[in-house]
Amino acid sequence: MSGAADREEAGPAMSTWPIERLQAFITDARDRGQLEAARVVAQQHVYYDVDQPREVRRQWAKVSLLANRRMRGDGPGDPAREVQQDFMLRMWVIDHLGGNEDPDWSPEGLAADTLDALALAPSDAGTLAGNWRGLPVEQIRELRRHKNLTTHLDRLISHLPSDRTRDQLLMWIETRRLLP
């Protein structure tokens, strides 16, 4: 179904497409701009189609995640931005539509993915942050990346049981306050 005709129609009309058509379009799309447009359209359905059942809105969220994950770029900041968008949408779904056994909507899954995305230990990040103005730009950028990738932790923590993962995230919440 997706093809040249869809690429020509992909402008504002994309917001009227059924979920299956948008998903097929995303699967075939190679253009980063088209993927970003599709991601935004799907995400708008998640946020604003309040008359739809939660499961339908979660399906739209999956489509948004698919587009986001397909456009991972190699430009400066691209991977971190896309991972942050992934985390923020997942956190929104958990907060507003509820978590479930699906790893994308599981608080434990989001917690594990967050910890996997962080290259530094909280203690190392905190030590570096103490003198961040004297650091090379690359290290400052890495601290900012960690700050951005932990934006959702204050909300996530309330969805987690008391365990080692939760304790690690609590350390990151404290460390995050120190980051530039």
mmCIF file of C-alpha atoms in Angstrom:
data_model
loop_
_atom_site.group_PDB
_atom_site.id
_atom_site.type_symbol
_atom_site.label_atom_id
_atom_site.label_comp_id
_atom_site.label_asym_id
_atom_site.label_seq_id
_atom_site.Cartn_x
_atom_site.Cartn_y
_atom_site.Cartn_z
ATOM 1 C CA MET A 1 0.000 0.000 0.000
ATOM 2 C CA SER A 2 2.866 2.356 0.787
ATOM 3 C CA GLY A 3 4.811 3.665 -2.142
ATOM 4 C CA ALA A 4 5.231 6.652 -4.452
ATOM 5 C CA ALA A 5 1.593 7.707 -4.047
ATOM 6 C CA ASP A 6 1.945 7.753 -0.256
ATOM 7 C CA ARG A 7 5.151 9.768 -0.461
ATOM 8 C CA GLU A 8 3.369 12.345 -2.610
ATOM 9 C CA GLU A 9 0.420 12.520 -0.165
ATOM 10 C CA ALA A 10 2.575 12.500 2.955
ATOM 11 C CA GLY A 11 2.006 16.140 3.865
ATOM 12 C CA PRO A 12 -0.852 17.320 6.054
ATOM 13 C CA ALA A 13 -3.099 14.489 4.795
ATOM 14 C CA MET A 14 -0.926 12.045 6.744
ATOM 15 C CA SER A 15 -2.831 12.989 9.896
ATOM 16 C CA THR A 16 -6.004 11.455 8.412
ATOM 17 C CA TRP A 17 -4.427 8.106 7.582
ATOM 18 C CA PRO A 18 -5.488 5.004 9.515
ATOM 19 C CA ILE A 19 -2.866 3.469 11.746
ATOM 20 C CA GLU A 20 -2.097 0.601 9.341
ATOM 21 C CA ARG A 21 -1.349 2.963 6.458
ATOM 22 C CA LEU A 22 0.932 5.157 8.573
ATOM 23 C CA GLN A 23 2.755 2.098 9.902
ATOM 24 C CA ALA A 24 3.288 0.755 6.371
ATOM 25 C CA PHE A 25 4.516 4.180 5.264
ATOM 26 C CA ILE A 26 7.012 4.291 8.141
ATOM 27 C CA THR A 27 8.236 0.776 7.363
ATOM 28 C CA ASP A 28 9.012 1.790 3.774
ATOM 29 C CA ALA A 29 10.192 5.370 4.368
ATOM 30 C CA ARG A 30 13.859 6.220 4.004
ATOM 31 C CA ASP A 31 13.636 10.001 4.269
ATOM 32 C CA ARG A 32 14.359 11.351 7.734
ATOM 33 C CA GLY A 33 11.933 14.260 7.284
ATOM 34 C CA GLN A 34 9.091 11.917 6.347
ATOM 35 C CA LEU A 35 9.845 9.690 9.323
ATOM 36 C CA GLU A 36 9.835 12.700 11.647
ATOM 37 C CA ALA A 37 6.496 13.875 10.231
ATOM 38 C CA ALA A 38 5.024 10.404 10.694
ATOM 39 C CA ARG A 39 6.390 10.206 14.252
ATOM 40 C CA VAL A 40 4.732 13.488 15.144
ATOM 41 C CA VAL A 41 1.397 12.508 13.561
ATOM 42 C CA ALA A 42 1.314 9.203 15.443
ATOM 43 C CA GLN A 43 2.303 10.911 18.686
ATOM 44 C CA GLN A 44 -0.502 13.464 18.276
ATOM 45 C CA HIS A 45 -2.985 10.584 18.126
ATOM 46 C CA VAL A 46 -1.525 9.271 21.391
ATOM 47 C CA TYR A 47 -1.840 12.602 23.187
ATOM 48 C CA TYR A 48 -5.053 14.009 21.756
ATOM 49 C CA ASP A 49 -7.359 11.132 20.727
ATOM 50 C CA VAL A 50 -8.792 11.007 24.252
ATOM 51 C CA ASP A 51 -12.027 9.439 22.996
ATOM 52 C CA GLN A 52 -10.095 6.368 21.809
ATOM 53 C CA PRO A 53 -9.488 3.347 24.075
ATOM 54 C CA ARG A 54 -6.141 3.201 25.856
ATOM 55 C CA GLU A 55 -5.031 0.232 23.778
ATOM 56 C CA VAL A 56 -5.626 2.109 20.509
ATOM 57 C CA ARG A 57 -3.605 5.030 21.832
ATOM 58 C CA ARG A 58 -0.826 2.602 22.824
ATOM 59 C CA GLN A 59 -0.877 1.253 19.246
ATOM 60 C CA TRP A 60 -0.392 4.795 17.954
ATOM 61 C CA ALA A 61 2.477 5.154 20.430
ATOM 62 C CA LYS A 62 4.079 2.003 18.995
ATOM 63 C CA VAL A 63 3.869 3.557 15.532
ATOM 64 C CA SER A 64 5.508 6.731 16.825
ATOM 65 C CA LEU A 65 8.272 4.665 18.437
ATOM 66 C CA LEU A 66 8.757 2.763 15.168
ATOM 67 C CA ALA A 67 9.277 6.006 13.247
ATOM 68 C CA ASN A 68 11.598 7.368 15.915
ATOM 69 C CA ARG A 69 13.671 4.197 16.005
ATOM 70 C CA ARG A 70 13.916 4.039 12.202
ATOM 71 C CA MET A 71 15.359 7.538 11.914
ATOM 72 C CA ARG A 72 18.281 7.129 14.274
ATOM 73 C CA GLY A 73 20.911 9.386 12.778
ATOM 74 C CA ASP A 74 24.631 9.779 12.956
ATOM 75 C CA GLY A 75 24.677 13.554 13.336
ATOM 76 C CA PRO A 76 25.872 15.187 16.546
ATOM 77 C CA GLY A 77 23.222 14.726 19.183
ATOM 78 C CA ASP A 78 20.901 12.656 16.960
ATOM 79 C CA PRO A 79 21.072 9.333 18.833
ATOM 80 C CA ALA A 80 20.671 10.982 22.237
ATOM 81 C CA ARG A 81 17.749 13.115 21.025
ATOM 82 C CA GLU A 82 15.972 10.123 19.590
ATOM 83 C CA VAL A 83 16.545 7.999 22.693
ATOM 84 C CA GLN A 84 15.259 10.857 24.843
ATOM 85 C CA GLN A 85 12.134 11.140 22.657
ATOM 86 C CA ASP A 86 11.648 7.393 23.036
ATOM 87 C CA PHE A 87 11.948 7.598 26.830
ATOM 88 C CA MET A 88 9.663 10.607 27.144
ATOM 89 C CA LEU A 89 6.866 9.048 25.049
ATOM 90 C CA ARG A 90 7.141 5.783 26.951
ATOM 91 C CA MET A 91 6.990 7.655 30.257
ATOM 92 C CA TRP A 92 3.937 9.605 29.098
ATOM 93 C CA VAL A 93 2.167 6.373 28.139
ATOM 94 C CA ILE A 94 3.022 4.778 31.488
ATOM 95 C CA ASP A 95 1.797 7.876 33.355
ATOM 96 C CA HIS A 96 -1.397 8.475 31.370
ATOM 97 C CA LEU A 97 -2.404 5.154 29.840
ATOM 98 C CA GLY A 98 -0.858 2.790 32.356
ATOM 99 C CA GLY A 99 1.970 0.339 32.104
ATOM 100 C CA ASN A 100 1.550 -3.279 31.121
ATOM 101 C CA GLU A 101 3.594 -6.363 30.283
ATOM 102 C CA ASP A 102 4.810 -4.908 26.971
ATOM 103 C CA PRO A 103 8.469 -3.898 27.506
ATOM 104 C CA ASP A 104 7.807 -0.461 25.994
ATOM 105 C CA TRP A 105 5.065 0.248 28.545
ATOM 106 C CA SER A 106 6.672 -1.515 31.477
ATOM 107 C CA PRO A 107 8.181 0.793 34.102
ATOM 108 C CA GLU A 108 10.835 -1.856 34.755
ATOM 109 C CA GLY A 109 11.633 -2.026 31.034
ATOM 110 C CA LEU A 110 11.987 1.747 30.800
ATOM 111 C CA ALA A 111 14.173 1.757 33.913
ATOM 112 C CA ALA A 112 16.462 -0.923 32.459
ATOM 113 C CA ASP A 113 16.670 0.829 29.083
ATOM 114 C CA THR A 114 17.496 4.101 30.798
ATOM 115 C CA LEU A 115 20.331 2.573 32.787
ATOM 116 C CA ASP A 116 21.613 0.852 29.620
ATOM 117 C CA ALA A 117 21.709 4.205 27.793
ATOM 118 C CA LEU A 118 23.894 5.843 30.440
ATOM 119 C CA ALA A 119 27.626 5.483 29.846
ATOM 120 C CA LEU A 120 28.729 6.992 33.166
ATOM 121 C CA ALA A 121 28.134 5.878 36.716
ATOM 122 C CA PRO A 122 26.290 8.452 38.840
ATOM 123 C CA SER A 123 29.402 8.976 40.988
ATOM 124 C CA ASP A 124 31.577 9.637 37.912
ATOM 125 C CA ALA A 125 29.028 12.041 36.444
ATOM 126 C CA GLY A 126 28.765 13.851 39.784
ATOM 127 C CA THR A 127 32.542 14.185 40.055
ATOM 128 C CA LEU A 128 32.804 15.567 36.520
ATOM 129 C CA ALA A 129 29.906 17.945 37.131
ATOM 130 C CA GLY A 130 31.731 19.495 40.075
ATOM 131 C CA ASN A 131 34.156 21.131 37.645
ATOM 132 C CA TRP A 132 32.163 21.088 34.432
ATOM 133 C CA ARG A 133 33.241 24.565 33.290
ATOM 134 C CA GLY A 134 36.818 23.359 33.027
ATOM 135 C CA LEU A 135 35.973 20.273 31.002
ATOM 136 C CA PRO A 136 36.473 19.828 27.269
ATOM 137 C CA VAL A 137 33.335 20.422 25.202
ATOM 138 C CA GLU A 138 32.932 16.690 24.506
ATOM 139 C CA GLN A 139 32.722 15.876 28.226
ATOM 140 C CA ILE A 140 30.268 18.715 28.854
ATOM 141 C CA ARG A 141 28.180 17.370 25.970
ATOM 142 C CA GLU A 142 28.271 13.905 27.552
ATOM 143 C CA LEU A 143 27.076 15.296 30.894
ATOM 144 C CA ARG A 144 24.237 17.126 29.093
ATOM 145 C CA ARG A 145 23.342 13.901 27.302
ATOM 146 C CA HIS A 146 23.070 12.145 30.663
ATOM 147 C CA LYS A 147 20.937 14.963 32.035
ATOM 148 C CA ASN A 148 18.586 14.759 29.048
ATOM 149 C CA LEU A 149 18.360 10.965 29.216
ATOM 150 C CA THR A 150 17.308 11.105 32.870
ATOM 151 C CA THR A 151 14.612 13.798 32.563
ATOM 152 C CA HIS A 152 11.809 11.304 33.174
ATOM 153 C CA LEU A 153 13.235 9.667 36.293
ATOM 154 C CA ASP A 154 11.339 11.789 38.831
ATOM 155 C CA ARG A 155 8.108 10.432 37.329
ATOM 156 C CA LEU A 156 9.316 6.894 36.672
ATOM 157 C CA ILE A 157 10.524 6.255 40.204
ATOM 158 C CA SER A 158 6.982 6.197 41.613
ATOM 159 C CA HIS A 159 6.082 3.307 39.280
ATOM 160 C CA LEU A 160 8.911 1.035 40.446
ATOM 161 C CA PRO A 161 9.155 -1.434 43.310
ATOM 162 C CA SER A 162 11.909 -1.012 45.880
ATOM 163 C CA ASP A 163 14.879 -2.864 44.423
ATOM 164 C CA ARG A 164 18.428 -2.354 43.134
ATOM 165 C CA THR A 165 17.268 -0.728 39.881
ATOM 166 C CA ARG A 166 15.152 1.801 41.759
ATOM 167 C CA ASP A 167 18.115 2.561 44.033
ATOM 168 C CA GLN A 168 20.332 3.199 40.990
ATOM 169 C CA LEU A 169 17.725 5.543 39.530
ATOM 170 C CA LEU A 170 17.441 7.411 42.830
ATOM 171 C CA MET A 171 21.213 8.022 42.638
ATOM 172 C CA TRP A 172 20.742 9.366 39.112
ATOM 173 C CA ILE A 173 17.961 11.697 40.285
ATOM 174 C CA GLU A 174 20.354 13.189 42.853
ATOM 175 C CA THR A 175 23.233 13.339 40.352
ATOM 176 C CA ARG A 176 21.036 14.910 37.668
ATOM 177 C CA ARG A 177 20.615 18.024 39.818
ATOM 178 C CA LEU A 178 24.388 18.584 39.616
ATOM 179 C CA LEU A 179 24.697 18.232 35.852
ATOM 180 C CA PRO A 180 25.103 21.270 33.586
#
